[in-house]
């Protein structure tokens, strides 16, 4: 027999030689939660190993992340004040704006990304302005643009709108360009599905909707063609990076996005994915290191250039020592 596939998987040296997919720390993006008005890190119970960080600890985190070779930080803010106008989201001294400056001061070359969404800034916890019980798309756009602008002015390299309002990417791109911030990039949460995998995050960010759910703005998880239309629309509106979220259960969508566009594709291994692995590992049911490296490789194999993961620090340590 001429073809014996086992020949090239006989030992680790041969396997390494012909390995098709690689993961590096620089492919990873580490999401962090920053809470205003506290001085100590606060453990997030549903996400063991993750914390709501005070601003005064960010330089330490940024240096650690940079030292590990991780590609970027993605900042989520928990403001001390919520109101119906989400006014603290565009405050030049808001929690995220302060966090950006703190990280840039400690690590000027570390890429800083910020989440642009109002759900943590308004008491009702929805991702847009309310009009009765409805989420008002067009009333939300100027708010998102204003928030993105203030992040860019504070020094963010990439703003990442996640509220799933139509035309959010275009509104932000136009605002940035008009205000002379042409170099600030936009990472679009394009294929963001309405998902139970976000459960632990909503505890972490204190952003659960107080009534209803997010199904009128996030995608129906049964609809890959609908998600494709939004990917195409975000490309038109000027996105620099496209995102698929959640990750593991949506690798088919990652593959479709890869085939659709030459833009960088990011996949978000969301809070529920992290918590499931942690819970099983705590019980000794799964080998955490092996599972994480296998799943990160799966994201890359499906076509993701970038992976947003709460495991970024641990994974980078493992990758750097392998
Ligand atoms: C805010 C936002 C959410 C996540 C990222 N940005 C929560 C949501 O849409 O309910 C989820 C991230 C995660 O679960 O890790 N709009």
XYZ file of C-alpha atoms and ligand atoms in Angstrom:
338
model
C 0.000 0.000 0.000
C 1.500 3.364 -1.005
C -0.486 5.621 1.265
C -0.055 4.960 4.963
C -1.361 8.016 6.796
C 0.048 6.826 10.099
C 3.608 7.331 8.758
C 3.478 11.040 9.502
C 1.903 10.702 12.925
C 4.340 8.127 14.255
C 5.914 10.427 16.830
C 5.589 13.989 18.144
C 8.510 15.320 16.061
C 6.884 14.172 12.809
C 3.463 15.360 13.954
C 4.906 18.759 14.767
C 6.534 18.948 11.340
C 3.252 18.534 9.482
C 0.929 20.337 11.924
C -1.498 22.488 9.956
C -2.846 24.805 12.626
C -1.032 26.814 15.278
C -2.097 28.993 18.184
C 0.121 31.737 19.541
C -0.417 34.078 22.504
C -0.528 36.970 20.010
C -3.731 35.467 18.540
C -5.484 35.855 21.900
C -7.476 38.756 23.295
C -8.041 38.931 27.061
C -11.367 40.425 28.220
C -11.278 42.218 31.581
C -13.926 43.753 33.809
C -13.064 47.062 35.428
C -15.159 48.397 38.274
C -15.276 52.009 39.297
C -15.013 52.998 42.951
C -13.286 49.986 44.472
C -9.760 49.311 45.572
C -9.499 45.507 45.657
C -10.120 42.904 42.934
C -13.505 41.252 43.422
C -13.780 37.574 42.413
C -16.533 36.754 39.917
C -18.112 33.669 41.471
C -19.491 32.182 38.255
C -16.134 32.635 36.495
C -13.434 31.223 38.790
C -10.117 32.997 38.214
C -11.724 36.191 36.827
C -12.128 39.420 38.791
C -13.751 42.804 38.643
C -10.588 44.855 38.749
C -10.102 48.252 40.329
C -8.438 50.898 38.178
C -5.381 50.921 40.433
C -4.605 47.271 39.537
C -4.691 47.719 35.781
C -1.063 48.601 35.236
C -0.137 45.299 36.882
C -2.578 43.350 34.698
C -1.470 45.171 31.542
C 2.194 44.429 32.179
C 1.445 40.773 32.900
C -0.632 40.471 29.708
C 2.048 42.182 27.628
C 4.761 40.013 29.196
C 2.899 36.864 28.188
C 2.726 38.072 24.585
C -1.073 38.263 24.507
C -2.359 40.196 21.487
C -4.746 42.647 23.126
C -6.927 43.565 26.100
C -10.689 44.006 25.712
C -12.109 46.284 28.421
C -15.621 46.068 29.905
C -16.642 48.735 32.390
C -18.863 48.656 35.474
C -19.739 52.277 36.254
C -20.635 53.378 39.773
C -23.668 55.237 38.408
C -26.379 54.025 35.989
C -29.048 56.275 34.476
C -31.601 56.226 31.654
C -29.347 58.252 29.386
C -26.319 55.999 30.056
C -24.464 59.274 30.524
C -21.397 57.799 32.209
C -20.646 55.736 29.068
C -19.304 58.813 27.260
C -17.893 60.644 30.284
C -14.218 61.496 29.616
C -13.621 60.393 33.205
C -15.823 57.322 33.024
C -14.556 53.954 34.168
C -13.483 52.678 30.749
C -11.907 55.988 29.742
C -9.840 55.973 32.956
C -8.966 52.323 32.411
C -7.712 52.975 28.877
C -5.432 55.776 30.064
C -4.119 53.640 32.914
C -3.289 50.713 30.590
C -1.724 52.965 27.943
C 0.430 54.624 30.596
C 1.746 51.245 31.799
C 2.012 49.523 28.403
C 1.891 51.996 25.493
C 2.332 49.236 22.896
C -0.314 46.833 24.171
C -3.379 46.921 21.900
C -6.399 48.223 23.811
C -9.906 47.309 22.680
C -13.124 48.442 24.351
C -16.651 47.107 24.404
C -19.143 49.659 23.133
C -22.586 48.890 24.539
C -24.877 50.624 27.001
C -26.296 47.604 28.890
C -24.065 48.109 31.950
C -24.817 51.856 32.040
C -28.618 51.818 32.231
C -30.712 50.355 35.047
C -32.880 48.255 32.724
C -29.875 46.343 31.373
C -30.871 46.360 27.702
C -28.330 47.154 24.997
C -30.196 50.216 23.717
C -32.390 53.156 24.661
C -35.937 52.189 25.631
C -39.059 53.535 24.036
C -41.818 51.977 26.158
C -40.915 48.280 26.102
C -39.144 48.548 22.741
C -35.434 49.031 22.140
C -35.126 52.113 19.948
C -32.462 51.406 17.345
C -31.974 54.882 15.934
C -32.080 56.653 19.291
C -29.248 54.359 20.442
C -26.881 55.041 17.528
C -25.757 58.557 18.595
C -25.106 57.244 22.103
C -22.919 54.406 20.791
C -21.071 56.834 18.516
C -20.465 59.204 21.431
C -19.252 56.337 23.646
C -16.889 55.033 20.939
C -15.542 58.538 20.340
C -14.724 59.071 23.987
C -12.959 55.669 24.131
C -10.956 56.619 21.050
C -10.056 59.999 22.555
C -8.870 58.253 25.728
C -6.526 56.156 23.570
C -8.362 52.958 22.583
C -6.893 51.373 19.450
C -10.023 49.375 18.610
C -13.656 49.941 19.587
C -15.987 46.950 19.556
C -19.716 47.691 19.289
C -21.703 44.787 20.779
C -25.191 46.218 21.188
C -26.466 44.739 17.895
C -28.245 47.878 16.711
C -28.550 48.144 12.930
C -25.976 50.517 11.421
C -23.924 50.730 14.633
C -20.673 50.153 12.751
C -21.430 52.856 10.182
C -22.537 55.359 12.833
C -19.326 54.821 14.798
C -17.098 54.908 11.692
C -18.652 58.186 10.557
C -18.286 59.770 14.002
C -14.640 58.706 14.294
C -13.800 59.981 10.817
C -15.601 63.278 11.327
C -13.746 63.890 14.589
C -10.313 63.175 13.136
C -9.939 59.691 14.618
C -9.463 57.902 11.321
C -6.924 55.470 12.757
C -9.199 54.005 15.425
C -10.350 50.591 14.201
C -13.751 48.951 14.622
C -14.152 45.302 15.593
C -17.772 44.483 14.754
C -19.751 41.983 16.803
C -21.345 40.956 13.503
C -22.613 37.463 14.138
C -23.631 37.819 17.776
C -26.308 35.304 18.655
C -28.893 35.531 21.395
C -27.383 32.936 23.692
C -27.646 31.294 27.092
C -23.846 31.101 27.044
C -23.708 34.756 28.205
C -25.164 33.917 31.639
C -22.016 34.272 33.771
C -21.010 37.504 31.987
C -24.220 39.215 32.986
C -23.436 38.506 36.614
C -19.857 39.694 36.070
C -20.858 42.940 34.342
C -24.119 43.471 36.236
C -25.859 43.850 32.881
C -28.727 41.343 32.854
C -31.900 42.747 31.262
C -34.463 43.529 33.956
C -37.333 42.347 31.710
C -37.578 40.302 28.522
C -34.507 39.150 26.657
C -32.192 40.268 23.877
C -33.817 38.278 21.077
C -35.121 41.370 19.256
C -31.583 42.594 18.626
C -29.201 39.608 18.873
C -29.383 36.905 16.179
C -31.573 33.826 16.354
C -29.076 30.990 16.771
C -30.924 28.945 14.168
C -30.145 31.474 11.406
C -26.708 31.364 9.789
C -27.919 33.049 6.586
C -29.271 35.981 8.554
C -25.900 36.264 10.325
C -24.173 36.254 6.940
C -26.244 39.261 5.880
C -25.097 41.148 8.959
C -21.475 40.206 8.284
C -21.859 41.622 4.764
C -23.510 44.771 6.090
C -20.752 45.356 8.647
C -18.128 44.975 5.903
C -20.008 47.626 3.893
C -20.166 49.924 6.923
C -16.393 49.803 7.347
C -15.617 47.116 9.935
C -11.905 46.307 10.337
C -12.406 42.996 12.180
C -15.497 40.756 12.099
C -16.546 38.755 15.128
C -18.548 35.586 15.691
C -19.960 35.011 19.172
C -20.371 32.667 21.051
C -17.509 30.511 19.820
C -17.464 26.763 20.203
C -21.082 26.073 19.329
C -20.757 28.393 16.302
C -17.672 27.126 14.469
C -19.780 26.626 11.338
C -20.435 30.365 11.379
C -16.720 31.090 11.886
C -15.989 28.989 8.799
C -18.657 30.802 6.776
C -17.268 34.177 7.868
C -13.779 33.051 6.876
C -15.006 32.063 3.409
C -17.015 35.259 3.037
C -14.341 37.846 3.784
C -10.623 38.505 3.854
C -11.020 40.711 6.926
C -9.555 39.355 10.164
C -12.104 37.121 11.904
C -12.370 37.001 15.693
C -14.229 34.296 17.622
C -15.371 34.976 21.188
C -15.138 32.048 23.620
C -17.739 33.570 25.923
C -18.275 33.406 29.661
C -20.430 30.266 29.621
C -17.809 28.376 27.651
C -15.168 29.404 30.172
C -17.336 28.504 33.161
C -18.248 25.072 31.772
C -14.586 24.165 31.364
C -13.693 25.536 34.809
C -16.538 23.675 36.505
C -15.663 20.344 34.900
C -11.952 20.845 35.603
C -12.642 21.691 39.264
C -14.409 18.354 39.594
C -11.518 16.571 37.941
C -13.738 15.548 35.028
C -11.697 17.294 32.325
C -8.036 18.165 31.900
C -8.269 21.956 31.689
C -4.994 22.574 29.860
C -5.699 19.936 27.220
C -9.280 21.056 26.708
C -8.315 24.708 26.359
C -5.511 24.048 23.874
C -7.774 21.728 21.870
C -10.613 24.256 21.721
C -8.293 27.163 20.835
C -6.885 25.074 18.001
C -10.440 24.307 16.860
C -11.182 28.054 16.603
C -8.078 28.586 14.490
C -8.846 25.490 12.363
C -12.331 26.858 11.627
C -10.703 30.041 10.349
C -10.531 32.467 13.266
C -7.464 34.706 13.259
C -8.181 35.987 16.754
C -9.742 34.363 19.799
C -11.228 36.373 22.638
C -10.878 34.170 25.704
C -10.921 34.439 29.494
C -8.330 31.655 29.393
C -5.843 33.958 27.598
C -3.386 34.262 30.489
C -3.331 30.561 31.350
C -3.262 29.500 27.705
C -0.364 31.843 26.941
C 1.597 30.476 29.866
C 1.030 26.935 28.572
C 1.869 27.911 24.979
C 5.021 29.756 26.027
C 6.240 26.707 27.945
C 5.467 24.087 25.328
C -22.826 43.341 26.152
C -22.034 42.097 25.984
C -22.343 40.797 26.422
C -21.226 40.016 26.164
C -20.289 40.840 25.553
N -20.809 42.120 25.443
C -23.536 40.288 27.121
C -24.809 40.185 26.411
O -24.917 40.444 25.212
O -25.768 39.855 27.095
C -21.071 38.557 26.506
C -19.675 38.112 26.772
C -19.554 36.827 27.497
O -20.529 36.114 27.797
O -18.402 36.480 27.801
N -23.723 43.636 25.184
